[in-house]
């Protein structure tokens, strides 16, 4: 069967009708596990469906006028969908986004032309800086603005009831035992739950929830627990969204962040599917469900969005280590604080004969403020932002010549070093001298430790 079709008249015509792939490289017990690639939507996520539905609904009922403003609180993907659909239609898009969202999502939103307002991700509903409350207040202040409110908008679950559910039903030959979903706004769960309750009552809805979210504990115990924190983006909540009909859930799993990250990285390395962090939560829960079954079942879950939005996070080994989400050996000394080990090839460095422009470029790309200067594998100096600035500052006419000066003209070469086996207390005198800690293992350079590395270590330590 050919997948080739005649040209579409608009990229919006590509929303929906996403493919399903069977996963064959994982242990699924007696079950067969399928995954629907919502990453194939033009905005890269399942949220394109609800964006199209909610904007069309608002237009139909006069809540959105031509040239109007769309305001929404979003973890990123709903915002991308709204921008994908709304900006070609001439709408202004204002999005309130929690500050834990990936850099790639925010860059994508701004590139589309959306206005992004970042707010805190460490506060709950009712706080003035909570992203949903901020979006609602903002919409009230802008004349004629449409506050989308995906968490309570009935056009959200309707999109899944009328498109996603029927697609899965047709693609899997009307034979589905379980559907594994997450809850962000609740639309996917409720829309699919309603569809399968009508068309296949035996199909079980399974919730995949990050540890720290209140939803899975509520389903398991009937009690509301205090919300914790989690790293996975887009799913998990500190309240029950109005759109989330939890009565549709037959089983719920709480998945730790570390397990989610491992699962989504395995999905790429085993099956060649690049997916986002929430997809790791869904996959981990789906695998647990499959392995628990005593009889053969057909189970489906989702790639909620593309992993290309998480390359600087989930697929960055150093970021995972900084978050305490990787499997690393702990030594109880300074080795535990070196985020970018030179032994493992993680150090961003320059040579003494490299130009200051090269050093500046590597600082920017590596998101660091100082670089070790290595010659023939040996540490010969440190260069930081202030060192570069002290050389390049001056008259404009000769500025580029100064950027072309070698690193050795600016670097500090009188170095104070620490041994890797020393404890955290050894760092404080270094930081009091306003220096970066240079760590050696005997004569071998290990890496640098900054104040941020120490703060991050203290944050992770229990």
CSV table of C-alpha atoms in Angstrom, one decimal:
chain,number,residue,atom,x,y,z
A,1,UNK,CA,0.0,0.0,0.0
A,2,UNK,CA,1.4,3.4,-1.0
A,3,UNK,CA,1.7,6.2,1.5
A,4,UNK,CA,2.0,8.7,-1.3
A,5,UNK,CA,-0.9,11.2,-1.6
A,6,UNK,CA,-1.6,14.2,-3.7
A,7,UNK,CA,-0.5,17.6,-2.3
A,8,UNK,CA,-2.4,19.0,0.6
A,9,UNK,CA,-3.7,22.6,0.4
A,10,UNK,CA,-2.5,23.4,3.9
A,11,UNK,CA,-0.2,22.1,6.6
A,12,UNK,CA,-3.2,22.0,8.9
A,13,UNK,CA,-4.7,19.2,6.7
A,14,UNK,CA,-1.8,17.1,8.1
A,15,UNK,CA,-3.2,17.1,11.6
A,16,UNK,CA,-4.3,13.6,12.6
A,17,UNK,CA,-4.2,10.3,10.8
A,18,UNK,CA,-0.9,9.5,12.5
A,19,UNK,CA,0.7,6.1,12.0
A,20,UNK,CA,0.9,3.3,14.6
A,21,UNK,CA,4.0,1.1,15.0
A,22,UNK,CA,4.3,-2.2,16.9
A,23,UNK,CA,7.2,-2.3,19.4
A,24,UNK,CA,9.1,-5.5,19.0
A,25,UNK,CA,12.4,-4.8,20.8
A,26,UNK,CA,11.0,-4.7,24.3
A,27,UNK,CA,9.9,-7.4,26.7
A,28,UNK,CA,6.1,-7.1,26.6
A,29,UNK,CA,5.3,-10.4,28.2
A,30,UNK,CA,2.3,-12.1,26.6
A,31,UNK,CA,1.1,-8.8,25.1
A,32,UNK,CA,1.6,-7.0,21.9
A,33,UNK,CA,2.4,-3.3,22.4
A,34,UNK,CA,1.6,-0.6,19.8
A,35,UNK,CA,2.6,3.1,19.8
A,36,UNK,CA,0.8,5.8,17.9
A,37,UNK,CA,3.2,8.5,16.6
A,38,UNK,CA,1.5,11.8,17.4
A,39,UNK,CA,4.9,13.3,16.9
A,40,UNK,CA,4.0,13.1,13.2
A,41,UNK,CA,1.6,16.0,13.5
A,42,UNK,CA,2.9,19.2,11.9
A,43,UNK,CA,3.5,20.9,15.3
A,44,UNK,CA,5.2,17.8,16.5
A,45,UNK,CA,2.7,16.7,19.1
A,46,UNK,CA,-0.7,15.3,20.0
A,47,UNK,CA,-1.8,18.8,21.0
A,48,UNK,CA,-2.2,19.9,17.4
A,49,UNK,CA,-5.5,18.0,17.4
A,50,UNK,CA,-7.0,19.9,20.4
A,51,UNK,CA,-5.7,23.3,19.1
A,52,UNK,CA,-7.5,22.8,15.8
A,53,UNK,CA,-10.7,21.7,17.7
A,54,UNK,CA,-10.6,24.5,20.3
A,55,UNK,CA,-10.0,27.3,17.8
A,56,UNK,CA,-12.6,26.1,15.4
A,57,UNK,CA,-15.1,25.8,18.3
A,58,UNK,CA,-14.3,29.4,19.5
A,59,UNK,CA,-14.8,30.7,16.0
A,60,UNK,CA,-18.0,28.8,15.6
A,61,UNK,CA,-19.6,30.2,18.7
A,62,UNK,CA,-18.2,33.8,18.4
A,63,UNK,CA,-15.7,33.7,21.2
A,64,UNK,CA,-12.9,34.5,18.8
A,65,UNK,CA,-13.1,37.3,16.4
A,66,UNK,CA,-10.9,37.9,13.3
A,67,UNK,CA,-7.6,39.4,14.3
A,68,UNK,CA,-8.3,38.6,18.0
A,69,UNK,CA,-5.9,37.4,20.7
A,70,UNK,CA,-5.6,33.8,22.0
A,71,UNK,CA,-4.2,33.4,25.5
A,72,UNK,CA,-3.3,30.1,27.1
A,73,UNK,CA,-1.4,28.5,29.9
A,74,UNK,CA,0.6,25.6,28.5
A,75,UNK,CA,3.5,23.3,29.1
A,76,UNK,CA,4.6,24.1,25.6
A,77,UNK,CA,2.9,21.7,23.2
A,78,UNK,CA,-0.6,23.1,23.4
A,79,UNK,CA,1.0,26.5,22.8
A,80,UNK,CA,2.8,25.1,19.7
A,81,UNK,CA,-0.5,23.7,18.4
A,82,UNK,CA,-2.3,27.0,19.0
A,83,UNK,CA,0.4,28.9,17.2
A,84,UNK,CA,0.6,26.4,14.4
A,85,UNK,CA,-3.2,26.8,13.8
A,86,UNK,CA,-3.8,30.4,15.0
A,87,UNK,CA,-1.0,32.4,13.5
A,88,UNK,CA,-1.7,31.6,9.9
A,89,UNK,CA,-5.3,32.6,10.6
A,90,UNK,CA,-4.1,36.0,11.8
A,91,UNK,CA,-4.5,35.7,15.5
A,92,UNK,CA,-2.2,37.1,18.2
A,93,UNK,CA,-0.9,34.2,20.4
A,94,UNK,CA,0.1,34.9,24.0
A,95,UNK,CA,1.3,31.9,26.0
A,96,UNK,CA,2.1,31.6,29.7
A,97,UNK,CA,4.7,28.8,30.1
A,98,UNK,CA,6.3,27.3,33.3
A,99,UNK,CA,10.0,27.9,33.5
A,100,UNK,CA,10.9,24.2,33.6
A,101,UNK,CA,10.0,23.7,30.0
A,102,UNK,CA,12.7,22.8,27.5
A,103,UNK,CA,14.6,25.5,25.7
A,104,UNK,CA,13.7,24.0,22.3
A,105,UNK,CA,10.0,24.3,23.0
A,106,UNK,CA,10.3,28.0,23.9
A,107,UNK,CA,12.5,28.7,20.9
A,108,UNK,CA,10.0,26.9,18.6
A,109,UNK,CA,7.1,29.0,20.0
A,110,UNK,CA,8.9,32.3,19.5
A,111,UNK,CA,10.0,31.3,16.0
A,112,UNK,CA,6.4,30.6,15.1
A,113,UNK,CA,5.6,34.2,16.3
A,114,UNK,CA,4.0,33.5,19.6
A,115,UNK,CA,4.6,35.8,22.6
A,116,UNK,CA,5.9,33.7,25.5
A,117,UNK,CA,5.6,34.8,29.2
A,118,UNK,CA,7.7,32.6,31.4
A,119,UNK,CA,6.5,32.0,35.0
A,120,UNK,CA,7.4,29.9,38.0
A,121,UNK,CA,7.0,26.1,37.9
A,122,UNK,CA,7.4,25.7,41.7
A,123,UNK,CA,4.1,27.2,42.8
A,124,UNK,CA,0.6,25.7,42.8
A,125,UNK,CA,-2.9,26.7,41.8
A,126,UNK,CA,-4.0,29.9,43.7
A,127,UNK,CA,-0.5,31.5,43.6
A,128,UNK,CA,-0.3,34.8,41.7
A,129,UNK,CA,2.5,33.4,39.5
A,130,UNK,CA,0.9,30.0,38.8
A,131,UNK,CA,0.8,29.7,35.1
A,132,UNK,CA,-3.0,29.0,34.7
A,133,UNK,CA,-4.0,31.9,37.0
A,134,UNK,CA,-1.6,34.2,35.2
A,135,UNK,CA,-3.1,33.3,31.8
A,136,UNK,CA,-6.6,33.8,33.0
A,137,UNK,CA,-5.8,37.2,34.5
A,138,UNK,CA,-3.9,38.3,31.4
A,139,UNK,CA,-6.9,37.3,29.1
A,140,UNK,CA,-9.2,39.3,31.3
A,141,UNK,CA,-7.0,42.4,30.9
A,142,UNK,CA,-6.9,42.2,27.1
A,143,UNK,CA,-10.1,43.4,25.3
A,144,UNK,CA,-11.7,40.7,23.3
A,145,UNK,CA,-9.1,38.1,24.2
A,146,UNK,CA,-10.0,34.4,24.1
A,147,UNK,CA,-8.7,32.4,27.1
A,148,UNK,CA,-8.5,28.9,25.7
A,149,UNK,CA,-8.4,27.0,29.0
A,150,UNK,CA,-7.6,23.6,27.7
A,151,UNK,CA,-8.1,22.2,31.2
A,152,UNK,CA,-11.9,22.9,31.1
A,153,UNK,CA,-12.6,23.4,27.4
A,154,UNK,CA,-15.0,20.7,26.1
A,155,UNK,CA,-13.6,21.0,22.6
A,156,UNK,CA,-10.4,19.4,24.0
A,157,UNK,CA,-11.7,15.9,24.8
A,158,UNK,CA,-14.1,16.1,21.8
A,159,UNK,CA,-11.0,16.2,19.5
A,160,UNK,CA,-9.9,12.8,20.8
A,161,UNK,CA,-13.3,11.3,20.9
A,162,UNK,CA,-14.0,12.2,17.2
A,163,UNK,CA,-10.5,11.7,15.7
A,164,UNK,CA,-7.9,9.9,17.8
A,165,UNK,CA,-10.2,7.2,19.1
A,166,UNK,CA,-11.7,6.3,15.7
A,167,UNK,CA,-8.2,6.2,14.1
A,168,UNK,CA,-6.9,3.8,16.7
A,169,UNK,CA,-10.1,1.7,16.4
A,170,UNK,CA,-9.6,1.4,12.6
A,171,UNK,CA,-5.8,1.0,12.7
A,172,UNK,CA,-5.9,-1.9,15.2
A,173,UNK,CA,-8.8,-3.7,13.5
A,174,UNK,CA,-11.3,-3.0,16.3
A,175,UNK,CA,-9.4,-5.2,18.7
A,176,UNK,CA,-7.9,-3.2,21.6
A,177,UNK,CA,-7.6,-4.4,25.2
A,178,UNK,CA,-6.0,-1.4,26.8
A,179,UNK,CA,-5.0,2.2,26.1
A,180,UNK,CA,-2.2,3.8,28.1
A,181,UNK,CA,-2.4,7.6,28.5
A,182,UNK,CA,-1.1,10.4,30.6
A,183,UNK,CA,-3.0,13.4,31.9
A,184,UNK,CA,-2.0,17.0,31.5
A,185,UNK,CA,-5.3,18.7,30.7
A,186,UNK,CA,-7.3,15.4,30.7
A,187,UNK,CA,-8.5,15.7,27.2
A,188,UNK,CA,-6.8,12.5,25.8
A,189,UNK,CA,-8.0,10.3,28.7
A,190,UNK,CA,-11.6,11.6,28.6
A,191,UNK,CA,-12.0,11.7,24.9
A,192,UNK,CA,-10.6,8.2,24.3
A,193,UNK,CA,-12.4,6.9,27.4
A,194,UNK,CA,-15.7,8.1,26.1
A,195,UNK,CA,-15.1,6.7,22.6
A,196,UNK,CA,-14.1,3.2,23.9
A,197,UNK,CA,-16.9,3.2,26.5
A,198,UNK,CA,-19.3,3.5,23.5
A,199,UNK,CA,-17.6,1.3,21.0
A,200,UNK,CA,-15.5,-1.2,23.1
A,201,UNK,CA,-16.5,-1.4,26.8
A,202,UNK,CA,-13.9,-4.1,27.4
A,203,UNK,CA,-11.0,-1.7,26.5
A,204,UNK,CA,-9.3,-0.6,29.7
A,205,UNK,CA,-8.0,3.0,30.2
A,206,UNK,CA,-4.6,2.9,32.0
A,207,UNK,CA,-3.1,6.1,33.5
A,208,UNK,CA,0.6,6.7,33.4
A,209,UNK,CA,1.5,9.4,35.9
A,210,UNK,CA,4.8,10.9,37.1
A,211,UNK,CA,5.7,10.3,40.7
A,212,UNK,CA,4.8,13.6,42.5
A,213,UNK,CA,1.5,14.0,40.6
A,214,UNK,CA,-1.7,13.7,42.6
A,215,UNK,CA,-3.7,11.8,40.0
A,216,UNK,CA,-2.5,8.2,40.3
A,217,UNK,CA,-2.5,8.2,44.1
A,218,UNK,CA,-6.1,9.6,44.0
A,219,UNK,CA,-7.2,6.8,41.7
A,220,UNK,CA,-5.4,4.1,43.8
A,221,UNK,CA,-6.5,5.3,47.3
A,222,UNK,CA,-9.3,7.7,46.8
A,223,UNK,CA,-7.4,10.3,48.8
A,224,UNK,CA,-5.9,13.6,47.7
A,225,UNK,CA,-2.1,13.7,48.5
A,226,UNK,CA,0.1,16.8,48.5
A,227,UNK,CA,1.7,17.3,45.2
A,228,UNK,CA,5.5,16.8,44.8
A,229,UNK,CA,7.7,17.8,41.9
A,230,UNK,CA,8.7,16.0,38.8
A,231,UNK,CA,10.9,16.6,35.7
A,232,UNK,CA,8.8,15.1,33.0
A,233,UNK,CA,7.0,17.7,30.9
A,234,UNK,CA,3.4,17.9,29.9
A,235,UNK,CA,1.7,15.3,32.1
A,236,UNK,CA,1.0,15.0,35.8
A,237,UNK,CA,-0.9,17.6,37.8
A,238,UNK,CA,-1.3,19.1,41.3
A,239,UNK,CA,-5.1,19.2,40.9
A,240,UNK,CA,-7.7,17.3,39.0
A,241,UNK,CA,-8.4,19.2,35.7
A,242,UNK,CA,-12.2,19.6,35.0
A,243,UNK,CA,-11.6,17.8,31.7
A,244,UNK,CA,-10.1,14.7,33.4
A,245,UNK,CA,-12.8,12.1,34.0
A,246,UNK,CA,-10.8,9.8,36.3
A,247,UNK,CA,-13.8,7.4,36.6
A,248,UNK,CA,-12.8,6.2,33.2
A,249,UNK,CA,-9.4,4.9,34.5
A,250,UNK,CA,-9.2,1.2,35.2
A,251,UNK,CA,-5.6,1.1,36.4
A,252,UNK,CA,-2.9,3.7,37.3
A,253,UNK,CA,0.8,3.6,37.6
A,254,UNK,CA,3.2,6.2,39.2
A,255,UNK,CA,6.4,6.3,37.2
A,256,UNK,CA,9.6,7.9,38.6
A,257,UNK,CA,11.4,10.4,36.5
A,258,UNK,CA,14.5,8.2,36.2
A,259,UNK,CA,12.4,5.3,34.8
A,260,UNK,CA,10.7,7.7,32.3
A,261,UNK,CA,14.0,9.0,31.0
A,262,UNK,CA,15.5,5.5,30.7
A,263,UNK,CA,12.4,4.3,28.8
A,264,UNK,CA,12.4,7.1,26.2
A,265,UNK,CA,16.1,6.8,25.6
A,266,UNK,CA,15.6,3.0,25.1
A,267,UNK,CA,12.8,3.8,22.7
A,268,UNK,CA,15.3,5.6,20.5
A,269,UNK,CA,18.2,3.2,20.8
A,270,UNK,CA,16.1,0.1,20.3
A,271,UNK,CA,13.3,1.1,18.0
A,272,UNK,CA,14.7,4.3,16.4
A,273,UNK,CA,11.8,6.4,17.6
A,274,UNK,CA,12.7,9.9,19.0
A,275,UNK,CA,10.1,10.8,21.6
A,276,UNK,CA,9.7,13.3,24.4
A,277,UNK,CA,9.9,12.8,28.1
A,278,UNK,CA,6.1,12.2,28.7
A,279,UNK,CA,6.3,9.4,26.1
A,280,UNK,CA,8.9,7.7,28.4
A,281,UNK,CA,6.3,7.8,31.3
A,282,UNK,CA,3.7,6.2,29.0
A,283,UNK,CA,6.0,3.6,27.7
A,284,UNK,CA,7.3,2.6,31.2
A,285,UNK,CA,3.7,2.2,32.4
A,286,UNK,CA,2.6,0.3,29.3
A,287,UNK,CA,5.5,-2.1,29.7
A,288,UNK,CA,4.6,-2.7,33.4
A,289,UNK,CA,1.0,-3.3,32.4
A,290,UNK,CA,2.0,-5.7,29.7
A,291,UNK,CA,4.3,-7.7,31.9
A,292,UNK,CA,1.6,-8.1,34.6
A,293,UNK,CA,-0.9,-9.7,32.2
A,294,UNK,CA,-1.6,-13.4,32.5
A,295,UNK,CA,-3.2,-13.6,29.0
A,296,UNK,CA,-2.3,-12.1,25.7
A,297,UNK,CA,-3.6,-8.6,25.1
A,298,UNK,CA,-3.3,-5.8,22.6
A,299,UNK,CA,-2.2,-2.6,24.2
A,300,UNK,CA,-1.6,0.9,22.6
A,301,UNK,CA,0.1,4.0,23.9
A,302,UNK,CA,1.5,7.2,22.4
A,303,UNK,CA,4.5,9.1,21.3
A,304,UNK,CA,3.0,12.4,22.6
A,305,UNK,CA,5.6,14.6,21.0
A,306,UNK,CA,8.9,14.5,19.3
A,307,UNK,CA,12.1,14.1,21.2
A,308,UNK,CA,13.8,16.9,19.2
A,309,UNK,CA,12.3,19.3,21.7
A,310,UNK,CA,14.3,17.6,24.5
A,311,UNK,CA,17.8,17.2,23.0
A,312,UNK,CA,19.2,19.6,25.6
A,313,UNK,CA,17.5,17.8,28.5
A,314,UNK,CA,16.4,14.1,28.2
A,315,UNK,CA,19.1,13.2,25.6
A,316,UNK,CA,21.9,15.2,27.3
A,317,UNK,CA,23.9,12.9,29.6
A,318,UNK,CA,25.2,15.9,31.5
A,319,UNK,CA,21.8,17.3,32.1
A,320,UNK,CA,20.6,14.0,33.4
A,321,UNK,CA,23.5,13.8,35.8
A,322,UNK,CA,22.8,17.3,37.0
A,323,UNK,CA,19.2,16.3,37.7
A,324,UNK,CA,20.3,13.1,39.5
A,325,UNK,CA,18.5,11.0,36.9
A,326,UNK,CA,21.4,9.0,35.6
A,327,UNK,CA,23.0,5.9,36.9
A,328,UNK,CA,26.3,7.2,38.3
A,329,UNK,CA,28.7,5.9,40.9
A,330,UNK,CA,28.9,8.0,44.0
A,331,UNK,CA,32.2,8.4,45.8
A,332,UNK,CA,31.4,10.8,48.7
A,333,UNK,CA,34.1,13.3,47.6
A,334,UNK,CA,34.7,16.0,45.0
A,335,UNK,CA,34.3,13.6,42.1
A,336,UNK,CA,30.6,13.6,42.7
A,337,UNK,CA,30.4,17.3,41.9
A,338,UNK,CA,32.3,17.4,38.6
A,339,UNK,CA,29.5,17.8,36.1
A,340,UNK,CA,31.7,17.5,33.0
A,341,UNK,CA,34.4,15.0,33.5
A,342,UNK,CA,37.5,15.4,31.4
A,343,UNK,CA,38.1,11.6,31.6
A,344,UNK,CA,34.8,11.0,29.9
A,345,UNK,CA,35.3,13.6,27.2
A,346,UNK,CA,32.8,16.0,28.7
A,347,UNK,CA,35.0,19.0,29.3
A,348,UNK,CA,34.6,22.1,27.1
A,349,UNK,CA,38.2,23.5,26.8
A,350,UNK,CA,40.5,25.6,24.6
A,351,UNK,CA,44.2,25.6,23.8
A,352,UNK,CA,46.6,28.4,24.7
A,353,UNK,CA,47.0,29.3,21.1
A,354,UNK,CA,43.3,29.4,20.3
A,355,UNK,CA,41.8,32.8,19.8
A,356,UNK,CA,39.7,34.6,22.4
A,357,UNK,CA,36.9,34.6,19.9
A,358,UNK,CA,37.1,30.8,19.9
A,359,UNK,CA,37.0,30.7,23.7
A,360,UNK,CA,34.0,33.0,23.7
A,361,UNK,CA,32.2,30.8,21.2
A,362,UNK,CA,32.8,27.7,23.2
A,363,UNK,CA,31.6,29.3,26.4
A,364,UNK,CA,28.4,30.3,24.6
A,365,UNK,CA,27.8,26.9,23.1
A,366,UNK,CA,28.7,25.1,26.3
A,367,UNK,CA,26.7,27.4,28.5
A,368,UNK,CA,29.7,27.8,30.8
A,369,UNK,CA,31.5,30.9,32.2
A,370,UNK,CA,35.1,29.6,32.3
A,371,UNK,CA,37.2,27.1,30.3
A,372,UNK,CA,40.2,25.0,31.2
A,373,UNK,CA,43.2,25.7,28.9
A,374,UNK,CA,44.8,22.4,27.9
A,375,UNK,CA,48.1,21.9,26.0
A,376,UNK,CA,49.1,18.3,25.1
A,377,UNK,CA,46.4,17.1,27.5
A,378,UNK,CA,47.9,19.0,30.4
A,379,UNK,CA,46.2,21.9,32.2
A,380,UNK,CA,48.1,25.1,31.7
A,381,UNK,CA,45.5,27.7,32.7
A,382,UNK,CA,41.9,28.9,33.2
A,383,UNK,CA,40.2,31.6,31.2
A,384,UNK,CA,36.8,33.1,32.2
A,385,UNK,CA,34.5,35.8,31.0
A,386,UNK,CA,36.2,38.6,32.9
A,387,UNK,CA,39.6,37.5,31.5
A,388,UNK,CA,38.3,37.8,27.9
A,389,UNK,CA,36.5,41.1,28.7
A,390,UNK,CA,39.7,42.7,30.1
A,391,UNK,CA,41.5,42.1,26.8
A,392,UNK,CA,38.7,42.8,24.2
A,393,UNK,CA,37.3,45.9,25.9
A,394,UNK,CA,38.5,49.2,24.3
A,395,UNK,CA,38.3,51.2,21.1
A,396,UNK,CA,36.0,49.8,18.4
A,397,UNK,CA,38.5,50.1,15.6
A,398,UNK,CA,40.9,47.5,16.9
A,399,UNK,CA,38.3,45.3,18.7
A,400,UNK,CA,38.4,42.4,16.3
A,401,UNK,CA,42.2,42.3,16.5
A,402,UNK,CA,41.9,41.9,20.2
A,403,UNK,CA,39.3,39.1,19.8
A,404,UNK,CA,42.0,37.4,17.6
A,405,UNK,CA,44.5,37.5,20.4
A,406,UNK,CA,45.6,34.0,21.7
A,407,UNK,CA,44.0,32.7,24.9
A,408,UNK,CA,47.4,32.6,26.6
A,409,UNK,CA,47.4,36.4,26.7
A,410,UNK,CA,44.3,36.4,28.9
A,411,UNK,CA,44.3,33.2,30.9
A,412,UNK,CA,45.2,32.8,34.5
A,413,UNK,CA,48.1,30.4,34.9
A,414,UNK,CA,48.8,30.6,38.7
A,415,UNK,CA,46.4,27.8,39.6
A,416,UNK,CA,45.2,26.5,42.9
A,417,UNK,CA,44.1,22.8,42.6
A,418,UNK,CA,42.2,20.3,44.7
A,419,UNK,CA,42.5,16.5,44.9
A,420,UNK,CA,39.4,14.5,43.8
A,421,UNK,CA,39.4,12.6,47.1
A,422,UNK,CA,38.9,15.8,49.2
A,423,UNK,CA,35.5,16.6,50.7
A,424,UNK,CA,33.0,19.5,50.0
A,425,UNK,CA,34.6,21.6,52.8
A,426,UNK,CA,37.6,22.1,50.6
A,427,UNK,CA,35.5,24.1,48.1
A,428,UNK,CA,34.5,27.0,50.4
A,429,UNK,CA,38.0,28.7,50.6
A,430,UNK,CA,38.2,28.4,46.8
A,431,UNK,CA,34.9,30.1,46.2
A,432,UNK,CA,35.7,32.8,48.9
A,433,UNK,CA,38.7,33.7,46.7
A,434,UNK,CA,36.2,34.1,43.8
A,435,UNK,CA,37.9,31.2,41.9
A,436,UNK,CA,36.6,28.0,40.3
A,437,UNK,CA,37.7,24.7,41.8
A,438,UNK,CA,40.2,22.8,39.7
A,439,UNK,CA,40.1,19.1,40.5
A,440,UNK,CA,42.9,16.6,39.9
A,441,UNK,CA,43.3,12.9,40.6
A,442,UNK,CA,47.0,12.9,41.5
A,443,UNK,CA,48.5,14.4,38.4
A,444,UNK,CA,45.5,13.9,36.1
A,445,UNK,CA,43.1,16.7,35.4
A,446,UNK,CA,39.5,15.6,36.3
A,447,UNK,CA,37.4,18.8,35.8
A,448,UNK,CA,36.0,22.0,37.2
A,449,UNK,CA,33.5,22.6,40.0
A,450,UNK,CA,31.6,25.9,40.1
A,451,UNK,CA,29.3,27.4,42.7
A,452,UNK,CA,26.3,26.2,40.6
A,453,UNK,CA,27.7,22.7,40.7
A,454,UNK,CA,27.9,22.8,44.5
A,455,UNK,CA,24.4,24.2,44.7
A,456,UNK,CA,23.1,21.5,42.4
A,457,UNK,CA,24.8,18.8,44.5
A,458,UNK,CA,23.3,20.2,47.7
A,459,UNK,CA,19.8,20.3,46.0
A,460,UNK,CA,20.0,16.6,45.0
A,461,UNK,CA,21.5,15.4,48.3
A,462,UNK,CA,19.2,13.8,50.8
